[in-house]
Amino acid sequence: MSNSSSSEEEEEGDNIIAGNDSNRGEYEPPSPSRRMRSSAGDVRVWPEPFIEALAFQVAVDASDSIGRFAVAPALFNLFLVCSTWREVSRSELLWKNLTRHVWNRHHLLQPHHTWREEYVFRHRTHRNFRTRRHSYSTLHFNDNVEDDDDEENVLSCRRLALSDRHLAAGFSDGSVRLFHLQSRIHLYTFLPNHRDLLGRFSCAVSGIILSEIRLVFASHDGDIHVAPIDNSVAARRARYGDALNDGVLVDFSGSNRWWVGLYAGVPGRAFHVWDAESEELVFVGGTLTDSESVMGWNLLTELTNFVGRVRVTNHGLAIACTSHRVMVFDLGNLGFIVAEEAPRRGVLVGSVDSNGESMVLVDRRGMGRVRVPGTLEEACRFVVRGAAAGRMVVGCMNMGFVVMCIEGRWSVWEAENGGYLYDLRERIGAASVMSVMSVDECHVAAWSSGDWSRIHLWDFGER
């Protein structure tokens, strides 16, 4: 099939799943040469549950074998069989199951959405990401900073987190600012409970877990704070850190089931795992960061590059890395290492991220790899130009794409096959921290040390 006919079919598929087929007039059955045949008789009398199950399986096969974009034309061809089969396209259960399988989406973005509308939104947003169709804006946070020229008072953004409706930014003074994505308004500033400091940046934010219900953030000294997203009560300190015995909390991540902290500074205590519901510590151990102890302690007095990263997958695995090692362990069987590797060329820690299903990392030669967390098997690879020159690389990924920044150049690849797509037009300087949202797949957010008073936001949502 030619590229033009393929794109036409894909566009027609978009119209069918969106219900935008008014230009086709009254539906006309396909010619006998295109009509599906069955030894069981007229396909128009097949039971609706059977047809619905068939449509789901056709979509799943197309998605798994070719890619998510193949679902629309596959369903388009299926619904052309006859008007009876086309009625299945109005099944909310079908679109709910498809949205869950194809887009890994388990709840509606808007309460008034149908599941078909949710699927269409995800499909078109994914296409926007693929074709560089987005809006760009900045979020300002210059409150409580009196002297912009005084480097001692300039805030450094250390972590970003995105949910469906909000963006949270954690700073070097321990504060977290919450923004509303749709209006771009700064809503609240969450402040930690201060105590005696071990160093100037001991309260700097080292990780954020954000949902539409609550905000959880941790600092280098090991404190963990929890606050309701509506700021109805002040942030409370859920866990007291003990840096002298545990080391410095260099990264913090998690889900609604687990909190995972990566520490550096004290041998044999690299990982701390908490039950997110009870907030109880359930595991301490690991030697991953033993060789990074000095780098960990330095974070208390100076803001250096990433020491290590930790991410939690949708299947209860924790992915952790330093510049020398990558490790995956099972949160359901704490202490059990699922996979481990010491890459020959080392790892650029700032490039490591996970979308919950797969992970990405770039080595010091600039070779990027998307891998399966459970086995570290390589799914695809790509090249980040300039990384081999020792430049800082900051990266992230969502379900469909990988974004890497090197000295202000923002490049996008497809996560499924490693194909290069484009560079973002905006150049904001070298990014110090960047995050792609892991839930709604709509935004890229970044902060630049050369432009400290605002956060940059790219919105790929349907438009």
mmCIF file of N, CA, C and O in Angstrom, residues 377-408:
data_model
loop_
_atom_site.group_PDB
_atom_site.id
_atom_site.type_symbol
_atom_site.label_atom_id
_atom_site.label_comp_id
_atom_site.label_asym_id
_atom_site.label_seq_id
_atom_site.Cartn_x
_atom_site.Cartn_y
_atom_site.Cartn_z
ATOM 1 N N GLU A 377 15.866 -6.593 28.419
ATOM 2 C CA GLU A 377 15.986 -6.878 26.998
ATOM 3 C C GLU A 377 15.755 -5.608 26.194
ATOM 4 O O GLU A 377 14.870 -4.815 26.490
ATOM 5 N N GLU A 378 16.569 -5.413 25.162
ATOM 6 C CA GLU A 378 16.483 -4.215 24.346
ATOM 7 C C GLU A 378 15.328 -4.299 23.356
ATOM 8 O O GLU A 378 15.202 -5.276 22.614
ATOM 9 N N ALA A 379 14.476 -3.265 23.342
ATOM 10 C CA ALA A 379 13.360 -3.203 22.401
ATOM 11 C C ALA A 379 13.744 -2.433 21.147
ATOM 12 O O ALA A 379 13.349 -2.789 20.047
ATOM 13 N N CYS A 380 14.490 -1.342 21.318
ATOM 14 C CA CYS A 380 14.968 -0.559 20.174
ATOM 15 C C CYS A 380 16.088 0.357 20.652
ATOM 16 O O CYS A 380 16.335 0.477 21.861
ATOM 17 N N ARG A 381 16.749 1.011 19.724
ATOM 18 C CA ARG A 381 17.832 1.923 20.077
ATOM 19 C C ARG A 381 17.814 3.153 19.179
ATOM 20 O O ARG A 381 17.220 3.147 18.099
ATOM 21 N N PHE A 382 18.482 4.210 19.630
ATOM 22 C CA PHE A 382 18.594 5.451 18.868
ATOM 23 C C PHE A 382 19.860 6.161 19.321
ATOM 24 O O PHE A 382 20.479 5.774 20.319
ATOM 25 N N VAL A 383 20.265 7.203 18.604
ATOM 26 C CA VAL A 383 21.511 7.910 18.910
ATOM 27 C C VAL A 383 21.206 9.342 19.320
ATOM 28 O O VAL A 383 20.478 10.055 18.617
ATOM 29 N N VAL A 384 21.735 9.772 20.475
ATOM 30 C CA VAL A 384 21.614 11.151 20.945
ATOM 31 C C VAL A 384 22.907 11.866 20.565
ATOM 32 O O VAL A 384 23.950 11.660 21.188
ATOM 33 N N ARG A 385 22.825 12.682 19.552
ATOM 34 C CA ARG A 385 24.032 13.353 19.056
ATOM 35 C C ARG A 385 24.544 14.370 20.071
ATOM 36 O O ARG A 385 23.786 15.146 20.627
ATOM 37 N N GLY A 386 25.846 14.353 20.297
ATOM 38 C CA GLY A 386 26.475 15.285 21.220
ATOM 39 C C GLY A 386 26.716 14.721 22.600
ATOM 40 O O GLY A 386 27.496 15.270 23.379
ATOM 41 N N ALA A 387 26.048 13.613 22.944
ATOM 42 C CA ALA A 387 26.221 13.042 24.281
ATOM 43 C C ALA A 387 27.635 12.525 24.502
ATOM 44 O O ALA A 387 28.172 12.584 25.609
ATOM 45 N N ALA A 388 28.268 12.034 23.441
ATOM 46 C CA ALA A 388 29.620 11.488 23.570
ATOM 47 C C ALA A 388 30.645 12.549 23.910
ATOM 48 O O ALA A 388 31.749 12.239 24.368
ATOM 49 N N ALA A 389 30.293 13.832 23.727
ATOM 50 C CA ALA A 389 31.226 14.913 24.035
ATOM 51 C C ALA A 389 31.200 15.278 25.513
ATOM 52 O O ALA A 389 31.839 16.246 25.919
ATOM 53 N N GLY A 390 30.470 14.518 26.310
ATOM 54 C CA GLY A 390 30.430 14.763 27.747
ATOM 55 C C GLY A 390 29.403 15.788 28.169
ATOM 56 O O GLY A 390 29.404 16.240 29.317
ATOM 57 N N ARG A 391 28.521 16.174 27.260
ATOM 58 C CA ARG A 391 27.489 17.142 27.603
ATOM 59 C C ARG A 391 26.394 16.487 28.447
ATOM 60 O O ARG A 391 26.148 15.291 28.340
ATOM 61 N N MET A 392 25.716 17.329 29.223
ATOM 62 C CA MET A 392 24.644 16.835 30.076
ATOM 63 C C MET A 392 23.430 16.471 29.228
ATOM 64 O O MET A 392 22.993 17.227 28.374
ATOM 65 N N VAL A 393 22.873 15.291 29.459
ATOM 66 C CA VAL A 393 21.673 14.826 28.771
ATOM 67 C C VAL A 393 20.584 14.602 29.802
ATOM 68 O O VAL A 393 20.792 13.918 30.805
ATOM 69 N N VAL A 394 19.427 15.211 29.558
ATOM 70 C CA VAL A 394 18.275 15.019 30.430
ATOM 71 C C VAL A 394 17.156 14.440 29.586
ATOM 72 O O VAL A 394 16.881 14.939 28.491
ATOM 73 N N GLY A 395 16.519 13.369 30.056
ATOM 74 C CA GLY A 395 15.525 12.709 29.229
ATOM 75 C C GLY A 395 14.341 12.176 29.989
ATOM 76 O O GLY A 395 14.348 12.060 31.213
ATOM 77 N N CYS A 396 13.305 11.846 29.230
ATOM 78 C CA CYS A 396 12.105 11.269 29.808
ATOM 79 C C CYS A 396 11.328 10.568 28.704
ATOM 80 O O CYS A 396 11.652 10.678 27.525
ATOM 81 N N MET A 397 10.286 9.827 29.098
ATOM 82 C CA MET A 397 9.496 9.100 28.110
ATOM 83 C C MET A 397 8.055 8.954 28.584
ATOM 84 O O MET A 397 7.776 8.942 29.786
ATOM 85 N N ASN A 398 7.136 8.882 27.615
ATOM 86 C CA ASN A 398 5.774 8.494 27.916
ATOM 87 C C ASN A 398 5.482 7.191 27.189
ATOM 88 O O ASN A 398 6.407 6.502 26.757
ATOM 89 N N MET A 399 4.221 6.824 26.997
ATOM 90 C CA MET A 399 3.913 5.532 26.417
ATOM 91 C C MET A 399 4.335 5.408 24.957
ATOM 92 O O MET A 399 4.552 4.305 24.460
ATOM 93 N N GLY A 400 4.458 6.534 24.252
ATOM 94 C CA GLY A 400 4.766 6.438 22.836
ATOM 95 C C GLY A 400 6.071 7.055 22.391
ATOM 96 O O GLY A 400 6.577 6.730 21.313
ATOM 97 N N PHE A 401 6.660 7.952 23.230
ATOM 98 C CA PHE A 401 7.770 8.763 22.743
ATOM 99 C C PHE A 401 8.845 8.957 23.808
ATOM 100 O O PHE A 401 8.583 8.907 25.012
ATOM 101 N N VAL A 402 10.053 9.208 23.316
ATOM 102 C CA VAL A 402 11.201 9.531 24.160
ATOM 103 C C VAL A 402 11.633 10.947 23.825
ATOM 104 O O VAL A 402 11.760 11.301 22.642
ATOM 105 N N VAL A 403 11.845 11.779 24.844
ATOM 106 C CA VAL A 403 12.308 13.156 24.646
ATOM 107 C C VAL A 403 13.652 13.310 25.349
ATOM 108 O O VAL A 403 13.775 12.972 26.526
ATOM 109 N N MET A 404 14.637 13.801 24.645
ATOM 110 C CA MET A 404 15.952 14.034 25.217
ATOM 111 C C MET A 404 16.373 15.476 24.951
ATOM 112 O O MET A 404 16.121 16.016 23.859
ATOM 113 N N CYS A 405 16.998 16.097 25.948
ATOM 114 C CA CYS A 405 17.507 17.454 25.791
ATOM 115 C C CYS A 405 19.006 17.458 26.015
ATOM 116 O O CYS A 405 19.499 16.913 27.009
ATOM 117 N N ILE A 406 19.731 18.077 25.098
ATOM 118 C CA ILE A 406 21.167 18.249 25.252
ATOM 119 C C ILE A 406 21.520 19.656 24.792
ATOM 120 O O ILE A 406 21.342 20.007 23.628
ATOM 121 N N GLU A 407 21.942 20.470 25.744
ATOM 122 C CA GLU A 407 22.318 21.861 25.506
ATOM 123 C C GLU A 407 21.237 22.636 24.743
ATOM 124 O O GLU A 407 21.520 23.330 23.769
ATOM 125 N N GLY A 408 20.009 22.484 25.202
ATOM 126 C CA GLY A 408 18.919 23.268 24.638
ATOM 127 C C GLY A 408 18.273 22.684 23.407
ATOM 128 O O GLY A 408 17.270 23.207 22.927
#
